[in-house]
Tab-separated table of C-alpha atoms in Angstrom:
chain	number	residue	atom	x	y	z
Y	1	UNK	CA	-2.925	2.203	30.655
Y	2	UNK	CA	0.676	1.366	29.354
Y	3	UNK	CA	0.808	-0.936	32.533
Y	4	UNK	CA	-0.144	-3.993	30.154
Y	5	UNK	CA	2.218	-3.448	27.826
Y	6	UNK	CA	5.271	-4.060	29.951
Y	7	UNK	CA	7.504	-7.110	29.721
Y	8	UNK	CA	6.521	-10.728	31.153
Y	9	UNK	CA	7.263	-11.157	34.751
Y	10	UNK	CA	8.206	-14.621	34.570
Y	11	UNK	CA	10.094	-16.892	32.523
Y	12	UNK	CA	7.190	-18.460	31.319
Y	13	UNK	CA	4.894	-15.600	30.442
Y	14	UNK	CA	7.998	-14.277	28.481
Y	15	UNK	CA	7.876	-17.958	27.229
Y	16	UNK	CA	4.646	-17.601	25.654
Y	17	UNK	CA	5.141	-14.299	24.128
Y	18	UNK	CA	7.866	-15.696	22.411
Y	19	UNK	CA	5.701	-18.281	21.404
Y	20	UNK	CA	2.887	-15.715	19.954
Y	21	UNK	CA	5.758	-13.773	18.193
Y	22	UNK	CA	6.797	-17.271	16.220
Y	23	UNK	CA	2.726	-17.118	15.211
Y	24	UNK	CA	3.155	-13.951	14.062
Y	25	UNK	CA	6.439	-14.456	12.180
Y	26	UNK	CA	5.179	-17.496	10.385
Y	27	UNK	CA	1.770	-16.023	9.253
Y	28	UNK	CA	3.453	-13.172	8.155
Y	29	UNK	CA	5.589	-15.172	5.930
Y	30	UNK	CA	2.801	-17.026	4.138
Y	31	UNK	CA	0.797	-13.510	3.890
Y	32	UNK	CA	3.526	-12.225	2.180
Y	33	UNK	CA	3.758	-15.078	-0.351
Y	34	UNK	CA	0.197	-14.839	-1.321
Y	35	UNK	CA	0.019	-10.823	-1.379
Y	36	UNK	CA	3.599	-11.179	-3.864
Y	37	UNK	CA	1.905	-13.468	-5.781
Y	38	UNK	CA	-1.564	-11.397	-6.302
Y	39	UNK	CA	-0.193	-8.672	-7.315
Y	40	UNK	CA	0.978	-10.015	-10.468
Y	41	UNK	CA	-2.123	-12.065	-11.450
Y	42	UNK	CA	-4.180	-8.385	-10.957
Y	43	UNK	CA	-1.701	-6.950	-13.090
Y	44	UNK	CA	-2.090	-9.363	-15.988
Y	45	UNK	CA	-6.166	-9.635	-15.756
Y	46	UNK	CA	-5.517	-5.501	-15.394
Y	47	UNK	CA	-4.040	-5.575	-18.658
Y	48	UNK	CA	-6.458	-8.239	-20.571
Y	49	UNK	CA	-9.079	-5.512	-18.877
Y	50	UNK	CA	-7.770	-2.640	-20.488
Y	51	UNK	CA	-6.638	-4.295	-23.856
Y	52	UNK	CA	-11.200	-4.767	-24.357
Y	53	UNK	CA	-12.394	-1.457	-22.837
Y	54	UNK	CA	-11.215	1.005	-20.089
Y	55	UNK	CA	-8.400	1.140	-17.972
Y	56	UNK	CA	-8.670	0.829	-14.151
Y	57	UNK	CA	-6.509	4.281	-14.492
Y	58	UNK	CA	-8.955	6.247	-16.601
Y	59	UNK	CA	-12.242	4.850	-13.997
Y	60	UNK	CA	-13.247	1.600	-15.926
Y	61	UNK	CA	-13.989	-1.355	-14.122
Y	62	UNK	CA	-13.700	-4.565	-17.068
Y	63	UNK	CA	-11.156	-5.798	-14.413
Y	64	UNK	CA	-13.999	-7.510	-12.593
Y	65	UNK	CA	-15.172	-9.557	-15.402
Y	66	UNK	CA	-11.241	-10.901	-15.336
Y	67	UNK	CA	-11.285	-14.489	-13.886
Y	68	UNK	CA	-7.169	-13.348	-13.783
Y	69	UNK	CA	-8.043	-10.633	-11.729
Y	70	UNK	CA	-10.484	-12.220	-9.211
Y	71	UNK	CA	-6.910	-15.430	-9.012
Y	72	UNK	CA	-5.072	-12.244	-7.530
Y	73	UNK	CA	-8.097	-11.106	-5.437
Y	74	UNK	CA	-8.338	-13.930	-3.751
Y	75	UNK	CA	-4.748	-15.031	-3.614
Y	76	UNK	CA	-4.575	-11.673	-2.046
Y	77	UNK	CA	-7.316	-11.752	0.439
Y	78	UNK	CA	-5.700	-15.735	1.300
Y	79	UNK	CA	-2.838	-13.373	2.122
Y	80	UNK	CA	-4.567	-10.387	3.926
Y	81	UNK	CA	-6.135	-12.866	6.228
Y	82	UNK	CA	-2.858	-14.443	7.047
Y	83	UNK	CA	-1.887	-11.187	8.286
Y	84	UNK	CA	-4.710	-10.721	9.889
Y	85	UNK	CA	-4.389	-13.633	12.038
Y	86	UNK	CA	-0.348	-12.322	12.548
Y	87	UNK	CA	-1.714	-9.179	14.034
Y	88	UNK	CA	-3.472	-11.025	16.511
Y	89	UNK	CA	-0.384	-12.811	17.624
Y	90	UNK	CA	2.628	-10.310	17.026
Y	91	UNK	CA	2.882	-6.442	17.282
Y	92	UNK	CA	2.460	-3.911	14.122
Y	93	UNK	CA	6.395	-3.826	14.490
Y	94	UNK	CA	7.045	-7.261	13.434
Y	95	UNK	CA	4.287	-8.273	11.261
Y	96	UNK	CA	4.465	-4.772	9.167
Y	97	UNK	CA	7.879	-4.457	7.917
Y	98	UNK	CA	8.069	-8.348	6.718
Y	99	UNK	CA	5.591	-7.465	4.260
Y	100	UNK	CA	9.108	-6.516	2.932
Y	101	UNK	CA	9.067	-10.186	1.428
Y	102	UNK	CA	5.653	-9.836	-0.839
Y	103	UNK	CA	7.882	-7.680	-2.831
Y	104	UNK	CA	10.691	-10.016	-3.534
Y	105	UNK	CA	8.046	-12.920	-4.526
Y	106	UNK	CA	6.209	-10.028	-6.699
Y	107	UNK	CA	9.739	-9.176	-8.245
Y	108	UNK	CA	10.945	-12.802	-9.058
Y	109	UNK	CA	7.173	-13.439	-10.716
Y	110	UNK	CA	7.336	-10.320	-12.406
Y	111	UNK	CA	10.568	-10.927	-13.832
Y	112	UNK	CA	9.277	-14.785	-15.102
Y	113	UNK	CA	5.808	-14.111	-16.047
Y	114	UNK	CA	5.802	-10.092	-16.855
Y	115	UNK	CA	8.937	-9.813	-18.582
Y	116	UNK	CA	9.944	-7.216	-16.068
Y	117	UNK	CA	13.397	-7.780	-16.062
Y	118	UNK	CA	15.317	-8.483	-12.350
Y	119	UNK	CA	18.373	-7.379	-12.472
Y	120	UNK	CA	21.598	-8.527	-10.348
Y	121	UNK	CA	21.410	-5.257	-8.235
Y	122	UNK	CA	17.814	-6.553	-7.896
Y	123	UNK	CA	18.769	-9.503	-6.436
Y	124	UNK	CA	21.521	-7.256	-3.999
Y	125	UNK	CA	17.520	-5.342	-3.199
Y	126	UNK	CA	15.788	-8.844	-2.314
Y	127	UNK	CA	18.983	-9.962	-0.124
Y	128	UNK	CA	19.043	-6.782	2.067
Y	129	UNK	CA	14.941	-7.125	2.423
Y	130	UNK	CA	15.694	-10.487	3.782
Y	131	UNK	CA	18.456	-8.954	6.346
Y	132	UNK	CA	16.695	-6.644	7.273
Y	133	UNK	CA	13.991	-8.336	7.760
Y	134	UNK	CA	16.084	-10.726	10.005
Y	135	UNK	CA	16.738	-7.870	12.031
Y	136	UNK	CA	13.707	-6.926	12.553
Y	137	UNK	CA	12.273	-10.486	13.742
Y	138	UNK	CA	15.467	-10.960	16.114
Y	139	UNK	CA	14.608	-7.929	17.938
Y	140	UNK	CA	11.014	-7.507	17.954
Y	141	UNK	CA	8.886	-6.603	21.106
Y	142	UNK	CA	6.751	-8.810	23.357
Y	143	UNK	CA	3.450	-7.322	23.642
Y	144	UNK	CA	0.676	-8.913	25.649
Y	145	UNK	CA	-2.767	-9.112	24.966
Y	146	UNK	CA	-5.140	-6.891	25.771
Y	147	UNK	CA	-8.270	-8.241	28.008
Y	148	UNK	CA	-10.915	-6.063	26.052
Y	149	UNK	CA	-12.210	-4.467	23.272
Y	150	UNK	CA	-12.799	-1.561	25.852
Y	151	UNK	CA	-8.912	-1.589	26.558
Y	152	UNK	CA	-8.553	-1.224	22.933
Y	153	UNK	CA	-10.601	1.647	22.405
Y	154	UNK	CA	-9.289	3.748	24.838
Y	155	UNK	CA	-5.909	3.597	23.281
Y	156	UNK	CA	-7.850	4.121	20.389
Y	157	UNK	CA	-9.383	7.234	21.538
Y	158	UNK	CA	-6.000	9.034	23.180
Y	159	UNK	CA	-5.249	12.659	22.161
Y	160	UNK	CA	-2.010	11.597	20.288
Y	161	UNK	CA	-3.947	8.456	18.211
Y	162	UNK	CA	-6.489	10.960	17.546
Y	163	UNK	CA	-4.348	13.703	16.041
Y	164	UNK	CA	-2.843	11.034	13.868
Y	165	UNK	CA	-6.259	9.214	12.880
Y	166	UNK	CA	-7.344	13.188	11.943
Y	167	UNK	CA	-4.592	14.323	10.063
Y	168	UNK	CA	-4.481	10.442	7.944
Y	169	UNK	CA	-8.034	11.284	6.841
Y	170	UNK	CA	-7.469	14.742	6.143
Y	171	UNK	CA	-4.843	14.287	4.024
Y	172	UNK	CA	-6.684	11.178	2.213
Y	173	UNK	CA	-9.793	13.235	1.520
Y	174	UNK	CA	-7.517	16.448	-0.231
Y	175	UNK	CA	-4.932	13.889	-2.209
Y	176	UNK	CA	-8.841	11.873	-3.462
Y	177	UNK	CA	-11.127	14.893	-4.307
Y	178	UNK	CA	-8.107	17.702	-4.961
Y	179	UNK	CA	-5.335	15.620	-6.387
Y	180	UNK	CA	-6.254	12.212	-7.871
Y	181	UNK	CA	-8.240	13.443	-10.897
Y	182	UNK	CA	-5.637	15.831	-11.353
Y	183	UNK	CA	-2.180	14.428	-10.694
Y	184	UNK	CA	-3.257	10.458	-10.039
Y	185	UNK	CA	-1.904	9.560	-14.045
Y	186	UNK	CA	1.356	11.045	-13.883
Y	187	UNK	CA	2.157	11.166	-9.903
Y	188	UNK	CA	2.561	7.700	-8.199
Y	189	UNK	CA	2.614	9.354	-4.756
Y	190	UNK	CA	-0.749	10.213	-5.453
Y	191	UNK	CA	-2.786	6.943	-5.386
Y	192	UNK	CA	0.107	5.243	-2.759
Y	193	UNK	CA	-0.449	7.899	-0.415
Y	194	UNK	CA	-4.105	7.824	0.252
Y	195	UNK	CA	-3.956	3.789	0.226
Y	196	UNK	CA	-0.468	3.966	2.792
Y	197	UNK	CA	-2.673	6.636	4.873
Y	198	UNK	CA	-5.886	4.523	4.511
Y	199	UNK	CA	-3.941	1.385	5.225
Y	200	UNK	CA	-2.517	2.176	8.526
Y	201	UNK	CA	-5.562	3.168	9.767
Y	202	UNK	CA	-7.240	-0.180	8.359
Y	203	UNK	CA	-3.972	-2.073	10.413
Y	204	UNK	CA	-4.770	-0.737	13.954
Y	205	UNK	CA	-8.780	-1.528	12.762
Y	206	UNK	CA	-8.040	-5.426	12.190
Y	207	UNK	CA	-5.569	-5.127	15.189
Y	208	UNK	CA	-8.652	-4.469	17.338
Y	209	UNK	CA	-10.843	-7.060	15.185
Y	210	UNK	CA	-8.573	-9.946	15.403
Y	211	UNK	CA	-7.706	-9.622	19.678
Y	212	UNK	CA	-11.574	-9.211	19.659
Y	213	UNK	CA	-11.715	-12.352	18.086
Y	214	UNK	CA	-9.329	-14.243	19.958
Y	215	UNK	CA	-10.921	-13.218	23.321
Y	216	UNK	CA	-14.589	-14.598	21.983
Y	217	UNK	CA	-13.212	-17.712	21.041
Y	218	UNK	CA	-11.446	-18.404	24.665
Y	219	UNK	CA	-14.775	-17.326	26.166
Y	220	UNK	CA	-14.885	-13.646	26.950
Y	221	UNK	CA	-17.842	-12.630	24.046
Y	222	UNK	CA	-16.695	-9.039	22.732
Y	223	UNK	CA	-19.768	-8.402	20.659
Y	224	UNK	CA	-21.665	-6.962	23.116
Y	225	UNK	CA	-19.275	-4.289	22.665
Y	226	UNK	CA	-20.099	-1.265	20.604
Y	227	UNK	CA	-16.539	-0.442	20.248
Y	228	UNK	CA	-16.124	-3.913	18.202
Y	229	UNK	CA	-18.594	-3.197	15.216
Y	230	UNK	CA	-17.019	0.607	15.220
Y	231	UNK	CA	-13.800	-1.005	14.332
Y	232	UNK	CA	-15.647	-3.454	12.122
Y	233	UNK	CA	-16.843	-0.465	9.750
Y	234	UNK	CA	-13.321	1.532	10.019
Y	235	UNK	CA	-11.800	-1.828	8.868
Y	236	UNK	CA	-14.483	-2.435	5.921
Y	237	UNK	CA	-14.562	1.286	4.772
Y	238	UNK	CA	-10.391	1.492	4.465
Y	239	UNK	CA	-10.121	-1.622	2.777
Y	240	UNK	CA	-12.706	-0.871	0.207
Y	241	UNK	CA	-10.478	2.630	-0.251
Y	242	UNK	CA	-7.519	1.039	-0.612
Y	243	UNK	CA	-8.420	-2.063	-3.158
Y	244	UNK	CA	-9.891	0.859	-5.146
Y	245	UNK	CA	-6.539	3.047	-5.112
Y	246	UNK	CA	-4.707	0.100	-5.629
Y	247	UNK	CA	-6.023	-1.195	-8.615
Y	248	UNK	CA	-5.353	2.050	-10.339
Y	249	UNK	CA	-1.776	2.832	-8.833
Y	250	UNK	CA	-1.239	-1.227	-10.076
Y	251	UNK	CA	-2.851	-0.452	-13.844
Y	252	UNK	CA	-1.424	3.289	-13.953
Y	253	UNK	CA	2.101	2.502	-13.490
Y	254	UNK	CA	4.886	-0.582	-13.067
Y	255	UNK	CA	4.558	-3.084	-10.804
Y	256	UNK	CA	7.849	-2.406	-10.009
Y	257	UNK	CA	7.509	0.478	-9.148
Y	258	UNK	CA	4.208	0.391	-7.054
Y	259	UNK	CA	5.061	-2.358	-4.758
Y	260	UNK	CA	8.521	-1.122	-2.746
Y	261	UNK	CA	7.030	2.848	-2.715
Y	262	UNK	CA	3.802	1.135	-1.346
Y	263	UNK	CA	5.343	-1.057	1.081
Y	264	UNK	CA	7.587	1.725	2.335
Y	265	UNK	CA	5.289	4.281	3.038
Y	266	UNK	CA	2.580	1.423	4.350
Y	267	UNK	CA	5.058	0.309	6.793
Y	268	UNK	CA	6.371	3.646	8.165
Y	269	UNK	CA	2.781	4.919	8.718
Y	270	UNK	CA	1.810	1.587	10.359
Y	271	UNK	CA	4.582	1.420	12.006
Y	272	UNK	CA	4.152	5.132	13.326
Y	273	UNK	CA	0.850	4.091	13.978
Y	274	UNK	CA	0.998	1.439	15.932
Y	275	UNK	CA	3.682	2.625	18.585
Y	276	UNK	CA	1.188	6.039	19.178
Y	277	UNK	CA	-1.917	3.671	19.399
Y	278	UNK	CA	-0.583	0.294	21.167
Y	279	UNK	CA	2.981	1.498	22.842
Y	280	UNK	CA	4.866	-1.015	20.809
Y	281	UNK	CA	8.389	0.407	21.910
Y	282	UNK	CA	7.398	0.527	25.688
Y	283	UNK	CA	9.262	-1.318	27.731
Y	284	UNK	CA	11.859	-1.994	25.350
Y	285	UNK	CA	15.976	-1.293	25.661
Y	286	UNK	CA	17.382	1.521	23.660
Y	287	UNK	CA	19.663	-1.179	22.044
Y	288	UNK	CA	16.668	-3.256	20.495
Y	289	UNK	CA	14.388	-0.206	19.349
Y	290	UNK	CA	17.927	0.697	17.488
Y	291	UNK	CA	18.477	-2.687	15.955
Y	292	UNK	CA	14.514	-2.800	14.831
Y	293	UNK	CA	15.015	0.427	13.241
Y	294	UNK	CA	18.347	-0.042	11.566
Y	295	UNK	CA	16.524	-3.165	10.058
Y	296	UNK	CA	13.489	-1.992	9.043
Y	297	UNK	CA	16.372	1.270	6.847
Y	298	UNK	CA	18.369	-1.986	5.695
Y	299	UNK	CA	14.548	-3.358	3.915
Y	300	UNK	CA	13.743	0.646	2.865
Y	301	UNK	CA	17.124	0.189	1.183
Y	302	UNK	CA	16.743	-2.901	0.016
Y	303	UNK	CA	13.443	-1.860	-1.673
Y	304	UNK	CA	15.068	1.393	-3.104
Y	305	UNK	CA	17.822	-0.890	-5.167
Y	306	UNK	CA	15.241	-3.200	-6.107
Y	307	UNK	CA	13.104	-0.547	-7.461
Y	308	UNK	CA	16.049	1.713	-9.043
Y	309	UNK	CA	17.171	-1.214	-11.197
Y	310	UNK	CA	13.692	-2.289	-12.610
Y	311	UNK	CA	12.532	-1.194	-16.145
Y	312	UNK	CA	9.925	1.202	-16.557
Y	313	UNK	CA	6.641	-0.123	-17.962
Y	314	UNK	CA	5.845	1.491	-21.290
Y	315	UNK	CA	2.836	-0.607	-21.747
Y	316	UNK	CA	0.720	1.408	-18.861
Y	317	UNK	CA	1.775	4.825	-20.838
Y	318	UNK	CA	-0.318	3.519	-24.270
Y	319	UNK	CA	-2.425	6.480	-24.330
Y	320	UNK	CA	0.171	9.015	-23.573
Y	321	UNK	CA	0.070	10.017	-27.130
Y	322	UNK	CA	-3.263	11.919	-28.353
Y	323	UNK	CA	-4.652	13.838	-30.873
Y	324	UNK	CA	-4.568	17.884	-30.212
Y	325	UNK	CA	-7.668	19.628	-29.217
Y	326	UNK	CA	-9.402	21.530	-31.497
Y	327	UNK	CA	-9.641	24.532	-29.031
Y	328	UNK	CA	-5.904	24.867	-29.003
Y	329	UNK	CA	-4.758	28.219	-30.651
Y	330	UNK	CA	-1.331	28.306	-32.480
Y	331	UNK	CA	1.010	31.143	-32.188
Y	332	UNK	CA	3.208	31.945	-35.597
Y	333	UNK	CA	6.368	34.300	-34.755
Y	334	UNK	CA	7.454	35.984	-37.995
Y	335	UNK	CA	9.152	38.909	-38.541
Y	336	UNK	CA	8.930	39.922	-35.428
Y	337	UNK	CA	5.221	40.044	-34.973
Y	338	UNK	CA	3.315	37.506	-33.074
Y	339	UNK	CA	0.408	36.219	-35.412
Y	340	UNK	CA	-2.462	33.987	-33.343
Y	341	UNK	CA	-4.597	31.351	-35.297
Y	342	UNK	CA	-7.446	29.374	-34.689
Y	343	UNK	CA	-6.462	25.690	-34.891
Y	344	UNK	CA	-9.889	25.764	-38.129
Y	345	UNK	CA	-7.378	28.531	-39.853
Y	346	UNK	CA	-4.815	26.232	-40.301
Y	347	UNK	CA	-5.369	22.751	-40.487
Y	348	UNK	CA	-7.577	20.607	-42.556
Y	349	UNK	CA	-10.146	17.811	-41.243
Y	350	UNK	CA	-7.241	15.360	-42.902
Y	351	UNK	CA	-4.238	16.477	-40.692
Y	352	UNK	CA	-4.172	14.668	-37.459
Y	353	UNK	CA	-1.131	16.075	-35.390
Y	354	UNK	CA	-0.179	13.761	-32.220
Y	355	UNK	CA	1.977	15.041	-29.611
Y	356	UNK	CA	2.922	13.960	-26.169
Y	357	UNK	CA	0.391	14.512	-23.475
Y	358	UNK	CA	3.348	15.652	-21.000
Y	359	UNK	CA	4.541	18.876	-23.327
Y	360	UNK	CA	1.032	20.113	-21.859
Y	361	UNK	CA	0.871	19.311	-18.447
């Protein structure tokens, strides 16, 4: 089964997967452009949303009445199907990680039209997402096409894939039901997680889509295949998951500060993904899965500095301040003794008391 996955025998098969790879490269480029770009037209039809009624964050959904919002939607599905088409051409391991490059258009935008200030050790951030990047391209695999869906699938269905698929959605359906209504407000990892989880899964999905594609259009129909509409509905169900986890990671917290945490844990899962599912490292020297990975640390750095020198977003916290509940009992030490009242013993209707939310949680 890994037997298609090994290097071009002649010069100009290897010709032609260096060919695919330039594709790749090139729609991953313009996908990243849009996807920067979307992000910060969501975030300011986010905000108009929850300036008139509720936020993303707290379960509204004004956001869709936004025209702002629906620019970034569809600046961002522009983008998503430029990647789309990259996956098609290039492996997981060279499309994924320059996704690295959304975040420096997202940063420079944010900085003109957000007022979220870039910073020079910003700019250090961008410039090492661009090297690594580099990196990354310069040393990235061949991979050859598979000839079916049915190929697909089987990788799709190996005992190591599986384990991976399993434990993705296990740990997507505890951090939605168990943790998000909980923690989602106050924990980034939260919402990022099950949309980095979701997301690599939805990657391997549109992996499968777009070769499907590709091998109707040169003449071999895949939609006879069942295996084609299963990945169809993976592919529709994750994205729909992660556009909703996204918009309230993006309206809970700075833009800033969502895009390099999302991009790094995206691309390590996909990443991780794709070499269990599609055997992106077979065949490849020691010396070139190094240089791939020391790239893909020098954009994970690069990320970190561009996030650690970013402002936080007070604007997203508006409602951290609220009035007490009326259930709350106040304890009185005096003289020793511990006296308990009834919040009714001791205040009037008048006196409103506002405290930080946090000093409770």
């Amino acid at each position: 089964m890994e037997g298609y996955y090994s290097p071009p025998a002649d010069s100009s098969a290897g010709s032609s997967a260096f060919s695919d790879n330039l594709k790749g490269f090139i729609l991953a480029l313009a996908s990243s452009a849009f996807i920067g770009a979307s992000f910060i037209f969501k975030k300011k039809g986010l905000k108009r949303a929850g300036a008139n009624g509720a936020r993303a964050g707290a379960g509204g959904y004004g956001y869709l009445m936004e025209p702002l919002w629906w620019v970034g939607m569809i600046t961002m599905i522009v983008g998503e199907v430029a990647n789309f088409v990259a996956y098609i051409f290039a492996p997981a391991v060279l499309v994924t990680p320059l996704g690295a490059l959304s975040i420096i258009v997202s940063a420079v935008l944010a900085h003109f039209i957000l007022k979220e200030k870039l910073q020079r050790m910003g700019i250090l951030g961008c410039v090492l997402c661009i090297v690594g990047s580099t990196m990354v391209v310069l040393h990235a695999p061949e991979e050859k096409t598979p000839t079916s869906v049915d190929q697909i699938w089987n990788l799709a269905i190996q005992p190591e894939f599986l384990c991976f698929a399993a434990s993705a959605v296990a740990i997507s359906l505890v951090l939605m039901l168990h943790c998000s209504p909980r923690y989602g407000n106050t924990n980034i990892m939260v919402y990022l997680g099950i949309c980095s989880l979701i997301g690599s899964l939805t990657v391997m999905s549109i992996k499968a889509i777009g070769i499907a594609i590709k091998l109707t259009l040169e003449g071999i129909n895949q939609a006879g295949y069942f295996q084609t509409w299963v990945f169809a509905m993976v592919a529709i169900s994750c994205i729909t998951i992660q556009l909703i986890y996204l918009n309230k990671a993006l309206d809970t917290f700075n833009t800033a500060v969502v895009s390099p945490i999302y991009y790094a844990m995206f691309t390590t899962l996909t990443i991780l993904a794709s070499a269990i599912m599609f055997k992106d490292w077979s065949g490849q020297s020691a010396s070139n899965i190094a240089s791939e990975i020391c790239g893909f640390i020098t954009i994970l750095s690069g990320t970190t500095v561009l996030h650690s020198t970013r402002e936080p977003d007070l604007s997203s916290n508006a409602d951290i301040y609220a009035p007490l509940s009326p259930k709350i009992f106040w304890h009185v030490q005096g003289n020793g003794e511990l006296v308990k009242h009834k919040e009714e013993d001791l205040l009037s209707p008048e006196f409103i008391t506002v405290v930080r939310q946090d000093y409770f949680s």
